[in-house]
């Protein structure tokens, strides 16, 4: 599992410090914290953490449930970390979409376990599949496994970590079927998965098993997109 960048929304400084220490011991990074709705929303959008730990009781007029509603609108993942378990609070929480609810006081082990399970489930829910026809058979391919697409006349090669498929559709047609923001055109005949790019040289991009060309007109865009993921 990757080392997650985690933002903490909590109005008690001592608890913030306790959480930061616990996260660090478990291999996570605390990238920032806030004690109120406005500051939290601003900093989360600025820092773009992988995950937010969200208390319900905050400084100011708006609380953690109000913030959760805004995070849901922006599709930003979060976990509640709160001591509040009263019926009214839980009823409000039912109208939000957290990845989980950790009840205080927590142990370092329970914190790690809840974060890891929440992150795993979040990534599973984000997976997309591409259905293609190859040699008379239909194949359902996890998009995360696709390294790149390559044009071949009116056909298209789909190259994954383990297989190569020749599909009776154009590069444009297949690339338009892809979901998410991980794919980018590197050359008129190539579309690459940003998650598989290891390096960018003058005229080529290195992937896990091979290199593909990158055009001068696309290179700066590829580099920019790589920096943002």
Short mmCIF file of C-alpha atoms in Angstrom, two decimals:
data_model
loop_
_atom_site.label_atom_id
_atom_site.label_comp_id
_atom_site.label_asym_id
_atom_site.label_seq_id
_atom_site.Cartn_x
_atom_site.Cartn_y
_atom_site.Cartn_z
CA UNK A 1 0.00 0.00 0.00
CA UNK A 2 1.25 3.49 -0.87
CA UNK A 3 2.05 6.00 1.88
CA UNK A 4 -1.10 8.09 2.01
CA UNK A 5 -1.15 11.85 2.47
CA UNK A 6 -3.78 12.56 5.10
CA UNK A 7 -5.39 15.84 6.16
CA UNK A 8 -6.80 16.20 9.68
CA UNK A 9 -9.88 18.27 10.53
CA UNK A 10 -10.00 18.56 14.32
CA UNK A 11 -10.49 21.50 16.72
CA UNK A 12 -8.46 20.12 19.64
CA UNK A 13 -4.67 20.73 19.16
CA UNK A 14 -3.71 17.93 21.56
CA UNK A 15 -5.83 15.43 19.61
CA UNK A 16 -4.33 16.67 16.34
CA UNK A 17 -0.85 15.95 17.71
CA UNK A 18 -1.96 12.49 18.89
CA UNK A 19 -3.36 11.68 15.46
CA UNK A 20 -0.24 12.96 13.68
CA UNK A 21 2.01 10.76 15.83
CA UNK A 22 -0.22 7.74 15.28
CA UNK A 23 -0.28 8.29 11.51
CA UNK A 24 3.48 8.68 11.34
CA UNK A 25 4.03 5.45 13.31
CA UNK A 26 1.77 3.61 10.86
CA UNK A 27 3.59 4.91 7.79
CA UNK A 28 1.18 7.67 6.75
CA UNK A 29 1.87 11.38 6.22
CA UNK A 30 -0.09 14.18 7.91
CA UNK A 31 0.02 16.95 5.28
CA UNK A 32 -1.97 19.54 7.23
CA UNK A 33 -4.77 20.23 9.65
CA UNK A 34 -7.61 22.68 10.27
CA UNK A 35 -10.04 23.35 13.10
CA UNK A 36 -12.94 24.94 11.21
CA UNK A 37 -15.06 24.39 8.11
CA UNK A 38 -13.76 27.28 6.00
CA UNK A 39 -10.05 26.69 6.59
CA UNK A 40 -10.44 22.95 6.10
CA UNK A 41 -12.27 23.28 2.79
CA UNK A 42 -9.71 25.78 1.48
CA UNK A 43 -6.67 23.74 2.52
CA UNK A 44 -8.07 20.40 1.32
CA UNK A 45 -8.64 21.87 -2.15
CA UNK A 46 -5.14 23.39 -2.07
CA UNK A 47 -3.18 20.41 -0.68
CA UNK A 48 -5.22 17.67 -2.39
CA UNK A 49 -4.65 14.96 0.26
CA UNK A 50 -5.41 11.34 -0.56
CA UNK A 51 -7.73 11.11 2.42
CA UNK A 52 -9.22 13.38 5.11
CA UNK A 53 -9.87 12.44 8.74
CA UNK A 54 -12.89 14.48 9.76
CA UNK A 55 -14.13 15.24 13.26
CA UNK A 56 -17.75 16.32 13.59
CA UNK A 57 -17.40 18.93 16.33
CA UNK A 58 -15.46 21.89 14.87
CA UNK A 59 -14.87 25.53 15.67
CA UNK A 60 -17.38 27.92 14.13
CA UNK A 61 -20.99 27.64 13.02
CA UNK A 62 -20.52 24.73 10.61
CA UNK A 63 -19.46 21.27 11.74
CA UNK A 64 -17.91 18.17 10.19
CA UNK A 65 -21.16 16.95 8.68
CA UNK A 66 -21.52 20.26 6.83
CA UNK A 67 -17.98 19.83 5.55
CA UNK A 68 -18.68 16.21 4.56
CA UNK A 69 -21.56 17.37 2.37
CA UNK A 70 -19.19 19.69 0.49
CA UNK A 71 -16.53 16.99 0.15
CA UNK A 72 -19.16 14.65 -1.29
CA UNK A 73 -20.01 17.25 -3.94
CA UNK A 74 -16.34 17.39 -4.92
CA UNK A 75 -15.84 13.58 -4.74
CA UNK A 76 -13.12 13.98 -2.10
CA UNK A 77 -12.69 10.85 0.09
CA UNK A 78 -12.90 11.16 3.87
CA UNK A 79 -13.35 9.19 7.08
CA UNK A 80 -15.17 10.47 10.13
CA UNK A 81 -13.06 10.34 13.31
CA UNK A 82 -15.33 11.42 16.13
CA UNK A 83 -16.57 10.67 19.62
CA UNK A 84 -20.12 11.65 18.71
CA UNK A 85 -22.43 8.65 18.39
CA UNK A 86 -25.76 10.18 19.47
CA UNK A 87 -28.82 9.34 17.32
CA UNK A 88 -29.21 12.87 15.91
CA UNK A 89 -25.60 13.00 14.72
CA UNK A 90 -25.74 9.52 13.21
CA UNK A 91 -28.97 10.43 11.42
CA UNK A 92 -27.21 13.42 9.82
CA UNK A 93 -24.20 11.27 8.94
CA UNK A 94 -26.51 8.86 7.06
CA UNK A 95 -26.98 11.59 4.46
CA UNK A 96 -23.25 11.74 3.70
CA UNK A 97 -20.88 9.26 2.02
CA UNK A 98 -17.84 8.68 4.27
CA UNK A 99 -15.49 5.76 3.71
CA UNK A 100 -15.96 4.87 7.36
CA UNK A 101 -16.58 6.09 10.91
CA UNK A 102 -13.83 5.71 13.51
CA UNK A 103 -15.02 6.24 17.07
CA UNK A 104 -12.78 8.00 19.58
CA UNK A 105 -10.87 7.02 21.56
CA UNK A 106 -9.01 4.98 18.97
CA UNK A 107 -5.94 2.78 19.02
CA UNK A 108 -3.10 3.09 16.52
CA UNK A 109 -3.94 -0.36 15.21
CA UNK A 110 -7.63 0.44 14.68
CA UNK A 111 -6.69 3.72 12.99
CA UNK A 112 -4.37 1.95 10.54
CA UNK A 113 -6.84 -0.87 9.88
CA UNK A 114 -9.73 1.50 9.20
CA UNK A 115 -7.64 3.68 6.90
CA UNK A 116 -6.26 0.73 4.92
CA UNK A 117 -9.68 -0.90 4.48
CA UNK A 118 -11.29 2.41 3.54
CA UNK A 119 -8.59 3.19 0.98
CA UNK A 120 -8.78 -0.31 -0.50
CA UNK A 121 -12.56 -0.10 -0.87
CA UNK A 122 -12.31 3.39 -2.34
CA UNK A 123 -9.85 2.25 -5.01
CA UNK A 124 -11.94 -0.82 -5.78
CA UNK A 125 -14.97 1.38 -6.34
CA UNK A 126 -13.01 3.58 -8.75
CA UNK A 127 -11.87 0.76 -11.02
CA UNK A 128 -13.12 0.87 -14.59
CA UNK A 129 -13.23 -1.88 -17.20
CA UNK A 130 -12.91 -1.82 -20.97
CA UNK A 131 -14.82 -4.45 -22.94
CA UNK A 132 -13.17 -5.35 -26.28
CA UNK A 133 -13.44 -8.05 -28.94
CA UNK A 134 -10.23 -9.93 -29.80
CA UNK A 135 -9.98 -13.02 -32.01
CA UNK A 136 -13.72 -13.60 -31.81
CA UNK A 137 -13.93 -13.40 -28.04
CA UNK A 138 -15.05 -10.65 -25.69
CA UNK A 139 -12.54 -9.58 -23.05
CA UNK A 140 -13.23 -7.38 -20.03
CA UNK A 141 -10.00 -5.57 -19.17
CA UNK A 142 -9.27 -3.61 -16.01
CA UNK A 143 -8.19 -0.19 -17.25
CA UNK A 144 -5.50 0.02 -14.56
CA UNK A 145 -3.66 -2.83 -16.32
CA UNK A 146 -3.53 -1.05 -19.69
CA UNK A 147 -0.09 0.40 -20.38
CA UNK A 148 -0.86 2.02 -23.73
CA UNK A 149 -2.86 1.95 -26.94
CA UNK A 150 -1.28 1.94 -30.40
CA UNK A 151 -2.95 2.77 -33.71
CA UNK A 152 -2.69 0.24 -36.54
CA UNK A 153 -4.60 1.49 -39.62
CA UNK A 154 -8.27 1.15 -38.67
CA UNK A 155 -7.36 -1.18 -35.82
CA UNK A 156 -5.89 -0.55 -32.40
CA UNK A 157 -3.50 -2.49 -30.18
CA UNK A 158 -4.38 -2.57 -26.49
CA UNK A 159 -1.23 -3.44 -24.52
CA UNK A 160 -1.69 -4.49 -20.89
CA UNK A 161 0.77 -5.71 -18.26
CA UNK A 162 0.43 -9.28 -19.52
CA UNK A 163 -1.37 -9.34 -22.89
CA UNK A 164 -1.58 -7.62 -26.28
CA UNK A 165 -4.97 -7.37 -27.98
CA UNK A 166 -5.69 -6.30 -31.58
CA UNK A 167 -9.09 -4.62 -31.64
CA UNK A 168 -11.18 -3.90 -34.78
CA UNK A 169 -11.66 -0.24 -33.90
CA UNK A 170 -9.62 2.93 -34.37
CA UNK A 171 -7.39 4.43 -31.67
CA UNK A 172 -9.83 7.33 -31.37
CA UNK A 173 -12.79 5.02 -30.82
CA UNK A 174 -11.06 2.93 -28.13
CA UNK A 175 -9.57 5.93 -26.31
CA UNK A 176 -13.03 7.49 -26.10
CA UNK A 177 -14.26 4.39 -24.25
CA UNK A 178 -11.70 4.87 -21.47
CA UNK A 179 -12.97 6.35 -18.21
CA UNK A 180 -11.13 8.53 -15.72
CA UNK A 181 -8.21 10.89 -16.24
CA UNK A 182 -5.23 8.53 -16.37
CA UNK A 183 -4.85 8.29 -20.15
CA UNK A 184 -3.16 10.84 -22.39
CA UNK A 185 -2.27 11.03 -26.07
CA UNK A 186 1.52 11.09 -26.35
CA UNK A 187 1.76 10.88 -30.13
CA UNK A 188 -0.71 10.74 -33.02
CA UNK A 189 -0.56 6.94 -32.87
CA UNK A 190 -0.24 6.38 -29.10
CA UNK A 191 -2.25 6.86 -25.92
CA UNK A 192 -0.46 6.05 -22.64
CA UNK A 193 -1.59 5.31 -19.10
CA UNK A 194 0.01 7.94 -16.85
CA UNK A 195 0.17 5.43 -13.99
CA UNK A 196 2.63 3.28 -15.98
CA UNK A 197 5.01 6.02 -17.12
CA UNK A 198 8.42 5.71 -15.49
CA UNK A 199 10.29 8.50 -17.26
CA UNK A 200 10.09 11.00 -20.12
CA UNK A 201 13.09 11.59 -22.37
CA UNK A 202 13.57 13.85 -25.37
CA UNK A 203 11.53 11.79 -27.83
CA UNK A 204 10.35 8.77 -25.84
CA UNK A 205 8.40 7.70 -22.80
CA UNK A 206 9.57 4.72 -20.75
CA UNK A 207 6.88 2.37 -19.49
CA UNK A 208 7.21 -0.78 -17.41
CA UNK A 209 8.36 -3.05 -20.24
CA UNK A 210 9.14 -0.82 -23.22
CA UNK A 211 9.32 2.70 -24.64
CA UNK A 212 6.90 4.58 -26.87
CA UNK A 213 7.30 7.87 -28.76
CA UNK A 214 6.23 11.26 -27.46
CA UNK A 215 5.75 14.16 -29.87
CA UNK A 216 7.17 17.60 -29.20
CA UNK A 217 3.66 19.06 -29.15
CA UNK A 218 2.49 16.64 -26.43
CA UNK A 219 5.59 16.38 -24.25
CA UNK A 220 4.93 19.41 -22.02
CA UNK A 221 1.34 18.29 -21.45
CA UNK A 222 2.47 14.78 -20.49
CA UNK A 223 5.01 16.17 -18.02
CA UNK A 224 2.43 18.53 -16.54
CA UNK A 225 -0.12 15.75 -16.08
CA UNK A 226 2.48 13.50 -14.47
CA UNK A 227 3.23 16.16 -11.87
CA UNK A 228 -0.44 16.40 -10.95
CA UNK A 229 -1.02 12.73 -10.09
#
